[in-house]
Coordinates of C-alpha atoms in Angstrom, one line a residue:
Chain F
M4 CA 134.9 117.5 78.8
T5 CA 133.0 117.9 81.9
D6 CA 133.2 114.6 83.9
D7 CA 130.0 113.2 85.1
K8 CA 130.9 113.5 88.6
D9 CA 130.6 117.1 88.3
V10 CA 126.8 116.5 87.9
L11 CA 126.8 115.0 91.3
R12 CA 128.2 118.3 93.0
D13 CA 125.4 120.5 90.7
V14 CA 122.6 118.5 91.8
W15 CA 123.9 118.6 95.7
F16 CA 124.8 122.2 95.6
G17 CA 121.6 123.8 93.8
R18 CA 119.8 126.4 95.5
I19 CA 116.4 128.4 95.3
P20 CA 116.2 132.0 96.3
T21 CA 113.4 132.2 98.6
C22 CA 111.2 134.8 100.5
F23 CA 109.4 133.7 103.7
T24 CA 106.6 136.1 105.0
L25 CA 104.2 135.4 107.6
Y26 CA 100.7 134.9 107.0
Q27 CA 99.1 138.2 107.8
D28 CA 96.2 136.8 110.2
E29 CA 99.0 135.3 112.6
I30 CA 99.1 137.5 115.7
T31 CA 102.2 139.6 115.9
E32 CA 103.3 141.9 118.8
R33 CA 105.0 144.2 116.0
E34 CA 105.5 143.8 112.3
A35 CA 107.1 140.7 111.0
E36 CA 109.7 141.3 108.2
P37 CA 109.8 138.9 105.4
Y38 CA 113.0 136.4 105.6
Y39 CA 115.3 135.7 102.7
L40 CA 117.1 132.5 102.4
L41 CA 118.7 130.4 99.9
L42 CA 117.1 126.9 100.2
P43 CA 118.9 123.7 99.3
R44 CA 117.1 121.7 96.4
I45 CA 117.9 118.6 97.6
S46 CA 116.8 119.3 101.3
Y47 CA 113.4 119.2 103.1
L48 CA 111.3 122.6 104.3
T49 CA 111.3 121.4 108.0
L50 CA 115.1 120.8 108.2
V51 CA 116.6 124.0 106.8
T52 CA 113.9 126.5 108.2
D53 CA 115.3 126.9 111.7
K54 CA 116.2 130.3 111.1
V55 CA 113.0 131.2 109.4
K56 CA 111.0 129.9 112.8
K57 CA 113.2 131.9 115.0
H58 CA 113.0 135.3 112.9
F59 CA 109.0 134.8 113.1
Q60 CA 108.8 133.6 116.5
K61 CA 110.7 137.0 118.0
V62 CA 107.6 138.8 117.1
M63 CA 105.0 136.4 118.3
R64 CA 103.8 135.6 121.8
Q65 CA 104.6 131.9 122.6
E66 CA 101.1 130.9 123.0
D67 CA 99.9 131.8 119.7
V68 CA 102.9 129.3 118.2
T69 CA 101.9 125.9 117.2
E70 CA 103.4 123.5 114.3
I71 CA 104.9 125.4 111.9
W72 CA 103.6 124.9 108.0
F73 CA 104.4 126.3 104.8
E74 CA 102.1 127.5 101.8
Y75 CA 102.7 129.0 98.3
E76 CA 99.8 130.6 96.7
G77 CA 97.1 128.8 99.0
T78 CA 98.6 125.3 98.4
P79 CA 100.3 123.8 101.8
L80 CA 103.7 122.5 101.0
K81 CA 104.6 119.0 101.9
W82 CA 107.7 119.3 103.9
H83 CA 108.1 115.4 103.0
F84 CA 108.8 116.7 99.4
P85 CA 112.5 117.5 98.5
I86 CA 112.6 121.3 98.3
G87 CA 113.6 121.3 94.6
L88 CA 110.4 118.9 93.8
L89 CA 108.1 121.3 95.3
F90 CA 109.6 124.2 93.4
D91 CA 109.9 122.6 89.8
L92 CA 106.2 121.3 90.4
H93 CA 104.7 124.5 91.7
A94 CA 107.2 127.7 90.8
S95 CA 109.5 126.9 88.6
N96 CA 108.1 129.1 85.5
T97 CA 107.5 132.1 87.9
A98 CA 109.6 135.0 88.8
L99 CA 112.4 134.5 91.4
P100 CA 112.4 134.9 94.4
W101 CA 110.0 131.8 95.4
N102 CA 107.6 133.4 98.0
I103 CA 106.5 131.2 100.6
T104 CA 104.0 131.8 103.4
V105 CA 104.9 131.1 106.9
H106 CA 101.9 129.6 109.1
F107 CA 101.9 129.1 113.1
K108 CA 98.0 128.0 113.4
N109 CA 95.6 125.9 112.0
F110 CA 97.6 123.1 110.8
P111 CA 96.2 121.4 107.9
E112 CA 95.4 117.9 109.2
K113 CA 94.2 116.5 106.0
D114 CA 97.0 117.8 103.7
L115 CA 100.3 117.6 105.8
L116 CA 101.9 115.0 107.7
H117 CA 103.2 116.2 111.1
C118 CA 106.6 116.9 111.5
T119 CA 107.2 117.5 115.4
S120 CA 111.0 116.8 115.1
K121 CA 114.2 116.2 113.1
D122 CA 113.9 112.3 114.0
V123 CA 110.5 112.5 111.8
I124 CA 112.6 113.7 108.8
E125 CA 115.2 111.4 109.5
A126 CA 112.9 108.2 109.6
H127 CA 111.4 109.5 106.4
F128 CA 114.4 110.3 104.4
M129 CA 115.8 106.7 105.5
A130 CA 112.7 105.2 104.8
C131 CA 112.9 106.4 101.0
V132 CA 116.6 105.3 100.9
K133 CA 115.5 101.8 102.1
E134 CA 112.6 101.9 99.7
A135 CA 115.1 102.9 96.7
D136 CA 117.5 100.0 97.6
A137 CA 114.5 97.5 97.7
L138 CA 114.1 98.6 94.1
K139 CA 117.7 98.5 92.9
H140 CA 119.3 95.5 95.3
K141 CA 116.7 93.8 96.6
S142 CA 117.8 95.5 99.8
Q143 CA 120.9 93.9 99.9
V144 CA 123.4 96.9 100.0
I145 CA 121.2 98.9 102.4
N146 CA 120.8 95.9 104.8
E147 CA 124.5 95.1 104.7
M148 CA 125.4 98.5 106.0
Q149 CA 126.0 99.3 109.7
K150 CA 123.7 101.7 111.5
K151 CA 126.7 104.0 111.7
D152 CA 126.7 104.0 107.6
H153 CA 122.7 104.7 107.6
K154 CA 123.7 107.6 110.1
Q155 CA 126.5 109.0 107.6
L156 CA 123.8 109.6 104.8
W157 CA 121.3 111.4 107.0
M158 CA 124.2 113.6 108.9
G159 CA 125.8 113.9 105.2
L160 CA 122.5 115.8 104.5
Q161 CA 121.6 117.4 107.3
N162 CA 124.6 119.2 107.4
D163 CA 125.5 119.9 103.6
K164 CA 128.5 117.6 103.4
F165 CA 128.6 116.2 99.8
D166 CA 131.7 113.9 100.4
Q167 CA 130.5 112.6 103.8
F168 CA 127.4 111.6 102.0
W169 CA 129.0 110.2 98.9
A170 CA 131.4 108.4 101.0
I171 CA 128.4 106.0 101.4
N172 CA 126.0 106.6 98.9
R173 CA 128.4 105.6 96.0
K174 CA 127.9 102.1 97.3
L175 CA 123.9 102.5 96.8
M176 CA 125.0 103.7 93.1
E177 CA 127.0 100.2 92.4
Y178 CA 125.7 97.1 90.6
P179 CA 126.9 94.2 89.9
P180 CA 129.6 93.7 87.0
E181 CA 127.7 91.3 84.8
D182 CA 124.3 93.5 84.9
S183 CA 124.3 96.5 83.2
G184 CA 122.6 98.7 85.8
F185 CA 120.1 98.3 88.8
R186 CA 117.1 95.6 88.9
Y187 CA 114.6 98.5 88.8
I188 CA 114.9 102.6 88.8
P189 CA 113.5 104.1 91.7
F190 CA 111.4 107.2 90.4
R191 CA 108.2 108.9 90.9
I192 CA 106.3 111.4 88.6
Y193 CA 104.5 114.2 90.0
Q194 CA 101.6 116.2 88.7
V195 CA 99.8 119.0 90.3
T196 CA 96.4 118.5 89.0
T197 CA 95.9 115.0 90.2
E198 CA 94.7 113.7 93.6
R199 CA 97.0 111.0 93.3
P200 CA 100.6 112.1 94.9
F201 CA 102.6 110.3 92.4
I202 CA 103.1 107.6 90.1
Q203 CA 105.8 104.9 90.8
K204 CA 106.2 101.6 88.7
L205 CA 108.5 98.6 88.4
F206 CA 110.8 99.8 85.3
R207 CA 113.9 98.1 84.5
P208 CA 116.9 100.2 83.2
V209 CA 118.2 97.6 80.3
A210 CA 115.4 96.0 77.7
T211 CA 115.6 92.3 77.0
N212 CA 117.6 93.2 74.0
G213 CA 120.2 94.6 76.4
Q214 CA 119.8 98.3 75.4
L215 CA 119.5 100.8 77.7
N216 CA 116.0 102.2 78.3
T217 CA 116.0 106.1 78.4
L218 CA 113.9 108.7 79.9
G219 CA 111.4 108.7 76.6
D220 CA 111.1 104.7 77.0
L221 CA 109.9 105.3 80.7
L222 CA 107.5 107.8 80.1
K223 CA 105.9 106.1 77.4
E224 CA 105.4 103.0 79.5
V225 CA 104.2 104.3 82.9
Y226 CA 102.8 107.8 81.7
P227 CA 102.2 108.3 78.0
A228 CA 100.4 111.5 78.3
A229 CA 103.5 113.3 79.2
I230 CA 105.1 112.9 75.7
T231 CA 104.5 115.0 72.9
P232 CA 103.2 113.5 70.0
E233 CA 105.1 113.4 66.6
D234 CA 103.4 116.2 64.9
G235 CA 101.5 117.6 67.9
E236 CA 102.5 120.5 69.9
K237 CA 104.6 120.3 73.2
K238 CA 102.0 120.4 76.0
N239 CA 104.5 119.5 78.9
Q240 CA 107.8 119.9 80.5
V241 CA 109.3 117.0 81.8
M242 CA 111.8 118.3 84.9
V243 CA 114.1 116.9 87.2
H244 CA 116.1 119.5 89.4
G245 CA 115.1 122.4 87.4
I246 CA 115.9 121.1 83.8
E247 CA 114.4 119.3 81.0
P248 CA 116.8 116.2 80.6
M249 CA 116.9 114.9 76.8
L250 CA 114.4 111.8 76.5
E251 CA 117.1 110.0 75.0
T252 CA 119.1 110.1 78.3
P253 CA 119.4 106.3 79.7
V254 CA 117.3 106.1 83.0
Q255 CA 120.2 104.2 84.4
W256 CA 122.5 107.5 84.0
L257 CA 119.8 109.8 85.4
S258 CA 119.4 107.4 88.2
E259 CA 123.0 107.3 89.1
H260 CA 123.4 111.3 88.5
M261 CA 120.4 113.1 89.1
S262 CA 118.7 111.2 91.8
Y263 CA 118.1 113.1 95.0
P264 CA 119.5 111.9 98.1
D265 CA 117.2 109.8 99.1
N266 CA 118.0 107.9 95.8
F267 CA 114.9 108.6 93.9
L268 CA 114.4 110.2 90.6
H269 CA 111.8 112.9 91.3
I270 CA 110.1 113.8 88.0
S271 CA 107.7 116.6 87.6
I272 CA 105.5 116.9 84.8
I273 CA 104.0 121.0 84.6
P274 CA 102.6 122.5 81.8
Q275 CA 104.8 124.4 79.1
P276 CA 105.0 127.9 79.7
T277 CA 103.3 129.6 77.2
D278 CA 105.7 133.2 76.7
Chain G
M16 CA 97.9 78.6 91.9
S17 CA 101.2 78.7 92.8
L18 CA 103.4 81.5 94.0
N19 CA 106.1 83.6 92.1
L20 CA 109.5 82.3 93.4
D21 CA 112.5 83.9 93.1
T22 CA 115.6 82.0 92.5
E23 CA 116.8 83.2 95.9
D24 CA 113.7 81.7 97.3
D25 CA 112.2 84.6 98.2
F26 CA 108.3 84.5 99.0
Y27 CA 107.2 87.7 96.6
L28 CA 103.8 88.6 96.1
E29 CA 103.2 89.7 92.4
E30 CA 100.7 92.4 91.9
N31 CA 98.0 90.3 90.0
R32 CA 98.3 87.8 92.7
F33 CA 97.6 90.3 95.3
K34 CA 94.4 91.5 93.1
Q35 CA 93.4 87.9 93.0
C36 CA 94.0 87.1 96.8
C37 CA 92.0 90.4 97.6
A38 CA 88.8 89.4 95.1
E39 CA 88.8 86.1 97.1
F40 CA 89.1 87.9 100.3
I41 CA 86.3 90.5 99.9
K42 CA 83.9 87.6 98.4
H43 CA 84.0 86.2 101.7
S44 CA 84.0 89.4 103.2
Q45 CA 80.2 89.5 101.7
Q46 CA 79.2 86.4 102.5
I47 CA 79.7 87.4 106.4
G48 CA 78.9 91.1 106.4
D49 CA 82.7 91.9 107.2
G50 CA 82.6 95.1 105.4
W51 CA 85.6 95.0 103.1
E52 CA 85.3 96.7 99.6
W53 CA 87.5 97.1 96.7
K54 CA 88.1 101.0 95.7
S55 CA 89.5 101.7 92.3
I56 CA 91.6 104.5 91.2
K57 CA 90.1 106.7 88.4
D58 CA 92.0 106.6 85.1
F59 CA 94.4 103.9 86.8
P60 CA 94.3 100.2 87.3
D61 CA 95.3 100.4 90.9
G62 CA 93.1 99.9 93.5
Y63 CA 93.0 98.9 97.4
M64 CA 90.7 97.0 99.8
S65 CA 89.1 99.3 102.3
K66 CA 87.1 99.0 105.5
T67 CA 85.7 101.0 108.0
H68 CA 84.5 100.3 111.5
F69 CA 83.5 102.1 114.8
Q70 CA 85.0 101.2 118.4
M71 CA 84.7 102.6 121.7
K72 CA 88.0 104.0 123.1
N73 CA 88.2 101.2 125.2
G74 CA 88.1 98.8 122.8
N75 CA 84.5 97.6 122.6
T76 CA 82.5 97.9 119.6
P77 CA 79.2 100.3 120.5
S78 CA 76.3 98.0 120.7
I79 CA 73.9 99.8 118.1
F80 CA 76.8 98.9 115.3
K81 CA 76.9 95.2 116.1
D82 CA 73.7 94.5 114.3
S83 CA 74.9 96.6 111.2
T84 CA 75.7 94.2 108.1
K85 CA 76.0 96.0 104.9
E86 CA 75.9 99.7 105.7
N87 CA 77.9 102.3 104.2
D88 CA 79.6 105.5 106.1
E89 CA 76.7 107.5 105.8
Q90 CA 74.3 105.0 106.9
T91 CA 76.4 104.5 109.9
F92 CA 76.8 108.0 111.0
T93 CA 72.7 108.7 110.9
H94 CA 72.5 105.8 112.9
V95 CA 74.7 107.7 115.4
E96 CA 72.7 110.8 115.4
E97 CA 69.7 108.8 115.8
A98 CA 70.6 106.8 118.7
L99 CA 71.7 110.1 120.6
D100 CA 68.1 111.7 120.3
D101 CA 66.7 108.6 121.9
S102 CA 67.7 106.8 125.5
Q103 CA 70.5 105.0 123.9
A104 CA 72.5 108.1 124.1
S105 CA 73.7 106.3 127.4
E106 CA 75.1 103.5 125.5
I107 CA 77.6 106.2 124.1
C108 CA 79.1 107.9 126.9
A109 CA 80.1 110.7 124.9
T110 CA 80.8 111.1 121.0
S111 CA 84.4 111.9 121.6
E112 CA 84.8 108.2 122.9
V113 CA 83.7 106.7 119.5
I114 CA 86.4 106.2 117.0
R115 CA 86.0 105.6 113.6
Y116 CA 89.0 103.8 112.3
E117 CA 89.6 103.1 108.5
Y118 CA 91.7 100.5 107.2
H119 CA 93.2 100.2 103.6
V120 CA 95.1 97.4 102.1
L121 CA 97.3 98.5 99.2
Y122 CA 100.0 96.6 97.3
S123 CA 103.7 97.7 97.2
S124 CA 105.6 97.4 94.0
S125 CA 109.1 98.1 95.7
Y126 CA 108.8 95.4 98.4
Q127 CA 106.1 93.2 96.6
V128 CA 103.7 93.0 99.5
P129 CA 100.7 94.2 100.8
V130 CA 100.9 97.2 103.1
L131 CA 98.3 98.0 105.7
Y132 CA 97.6 101.9 106.0
F133 CA 94.8 103.1 108.3
R134 CA 93.5 106.3 110.0
A135 CA 91.4 107.0 112.9
C136 CA 89.1 109.8 114.2
F137 CA 86.5 111.0 116.5
L138 CA 83.0 111.4 115.6
D139 CA 83.6 115.3 115.3
G140 CA 86.2 114.8 112.8
R141 CA 89.3 115.4 114.8
P142 CA 91.9 112.9 113.9
L143 CA 93.8 111.0 116.3
T144 CA 97.4 111.6 116.8
L145 CA 100.4 109.1 117.0
D146 CA 100.4 109.0 120.4
E147 CA 96.6 108.3 121.0
I148 CA 96.9 105.5 118.1
W149 CA 99.7 104.1 120.4
E150 CA 97.5 103.7 123.2
G151 CA 95.3 101.8 121.0
V152 CA 98.0 99.1 120.4
H153 CA 97.9 96.1 122.8
E154 CA 100.5 96.1 125.1
C155 CA 101.8 92.9 123.9
Y156 CA 102.6 94.3 120.5
R157 CA 104.3 97.5 122.0
A158 CA 107.6 96.3 122.7
R159 CA 108.0 94.8 119.5
L160 CA 107.0 97.7 117.6
L161 CA 109.3 100.0 119.8
E162 CA 112.2 98.0 118.7
G163 CA 113.3 99.6 115.4
P164 CA 112.5 102.5 113.3
W165 CA 111.3 100.0 110.2
D166 CA 108.5 97.8 112.4
T167 CA 107.0 100.7 113.9
I168 CA 103.6 102.7 113.0
T169 CA 104.5 105.9 111.3
Q170 CA 102.4 108.6 109.7
Q171 CA 102.7 108.5 106.0
E172 CA 101.2 110.0 102.7
H173 CA 98.6 107.3 101.2
P174 CA 100.1 106.6 97.8
L175 CA 97.0 107.0 96.1
L176 CA 94.6 109.4 97.7
G177 CA 97.3 111.8 99.3
Q178 CA 96.3 112.2 102.5
P179 CA 98.1 111.2 105.7
F180 CA 97.6 107.8 107.0
F181 CA 99.3 105.5 109.5
V182 CA 101.2 103.0 108.3
L183 CA 102.8 99.7 109.5
H184 CA 106.5 99.6 107.4
P185 CA 106.1 96.9 105.0
C186 CA 110.2 96.3 104.7
R187 CA 109.9 93.2 107.5
T188 CA 106.9 91.6 105.6
N189 CA 108.7 89.1 104.0
E190 CA 110.4 88.1 107.1
F191 CA 107.6 87.0 108.8
M192 CA 105.4 85.7 105.8
A193 CA 108.3 83.4 104.6
P194 CA 107.7 80.6 107.4
V195 CA 103.8 81.0 106.5
L196 CA 104.5 80.1 102.7
A197 CA 107.3 77.5 103.6
N198 CA 104.7 75.8 105.3
S199 CA 102.0 76.1 103.2
Q200 CA 104.1 74.7 100.3
R201 CA 105.4 71.9 102.3
E202 CA 102.1 70.7 103.1
N203 CA 100.9 71.2 99.7
R204 CA 98.3 73.4 100.9
N205 CA 96.8 76.7 99.4
I206 CA 96.8 80.0 101.3
N207 CA 95.3 83.3 100.3
Y208 CA 98.5 85.6 101.3
V209 CA 96.7 88.8 101.9
T210 CA 94.4 86.5 104.5
S211 CA 97.3 85.4 106.2
W212 CA 99.3 88.6 106.1
L213 CA 96.3 90.6 107.6
S214 CA 95.5 88.0 110.2
I215 CA 99.2 88.8 111.4
V216 CA 99.4 92.6 110.9
G217 CA 95.6 93.7 111.4
P218 CA 95.4 92.7 115.3
V219 CA 98.3 94.9 116.2
V220 CA 96.1 97.9 115.1
G221 CA 92.8 97.0 116.2
L222 CA 91.9 94.8 113.3
N223 CA 90.5 91.2 113.5
L224 CA 89.8 88.8 111.1
P225 CA 86.7 86.3 111.9
L226 CA 87.8 82.7 111.9
S227 CA 85.8 81.9 109.0
Y228 CA 88.3 83.4 106.4
A229 CA 90.8 80.7 107.7
K230 CA 88.3 77.7 107.2
L231 CA 87.4 78.9 103.8
V232 CA 91.0 78.5 102.4
S233 CA 91.0 75.1 104.6
E234 CA 87.8 74.0 103.0
Q235 CA 89.1 74.6 99.4
N236 CA 92.2 72.7 100.5
T237 CA 90.2 69.7 101.8
K238 CA 88.0 69.8 97.9
T239 CA 91.2 69.4 96.2
D240 CA 92.8 66.9 98.4

């Protein structure tokens, strides 16, 4: 029988084969070849694309290069969403590799946050971790940690070091023995079709009768439109890390095993593929 | 109207209470023409308070706007164009000097506190950068804000509109609101959480509350004494 801990590794080491192509209107001194890269699902675009930037800057003049940004089929990609979430949301049912277009001009101010350095990514990541702990433990666990522990979470993510990361993160996954789970589950539900970036609500992992709440219970309460009615046709896929977990799965288990490194469960609702 | 107290004596603001506070706040804003409105989100019970105002880069309000009381955004913009055709053009040194600030008060269910989101742009639509925002923060607040990443101004995605805004991080709100709330409890006086909170965080980013907001609450207290 597979250990539950193996799930943690599977989640951590998930990769998406990606092909980066320079936007055709960028000014180049010679032709730019596409660049292929395996992107870690659990990381962020601007954290893992230094090589992509270097590759394309080689064929461009310094003065034509301003802040890099990425786009998929005309949609600017939000670097502050984890890569796996972006893929599941926009391209999970299309053929691999994932084709991303790279831009160095005309940064879309109204759509994307600026990402001028790794510090910005770290600040964003840590803000998410903090918010998740506010929900799980009223911030008690994260606040009790030393600055060096916070740093270790970030360094573990940045350097792709599973053990280094989980040495600290396991503390964020604990709960008092007298409880059956966290105070509230940190989760966000995403859909491409809405202006609203995500739905996030207070949701307890355990019902008043002591039963563990499931993914289905969560959706019923927070986003009932995502669930297929008894006699109806399945219109949506409810996806986390590229798979559709069974709706009977307890959310407490999902939160402990399938959260992203920011400790949030990022759930995509996408149209059921028709083939 | 008592506050929801946890067993640990934390002074959390529950969501419905937040909406009530906003309703009272906006009612007074309407009475004095302070420009705050409630904006709802389609298909959801969520909403937020919103206000737009204009400032010169040096912190003064352009005088042509001082008379306006109930204008919406479009009217105020036209106002500017008209002024530029007249001799009042000299009043506005350059359109690039006038900054449009937009403030939103949202509720954070994670921290159970209100959060202040804001953005600013010049009249030609160019958004202010984080550095330019910093320039607008008064000296006396800067040192405190630079102390830690959690107290500072960062750019974040607006959770309801999905656009880039600047935010004052909410995780310390409980800390500075606790003494205010404890005091009001001790003195058996009602306060409007949102009013008190906004009067503390607003000035940091150029948003000031007329004193009449406080007088309103104290009037209510006097009536019940």
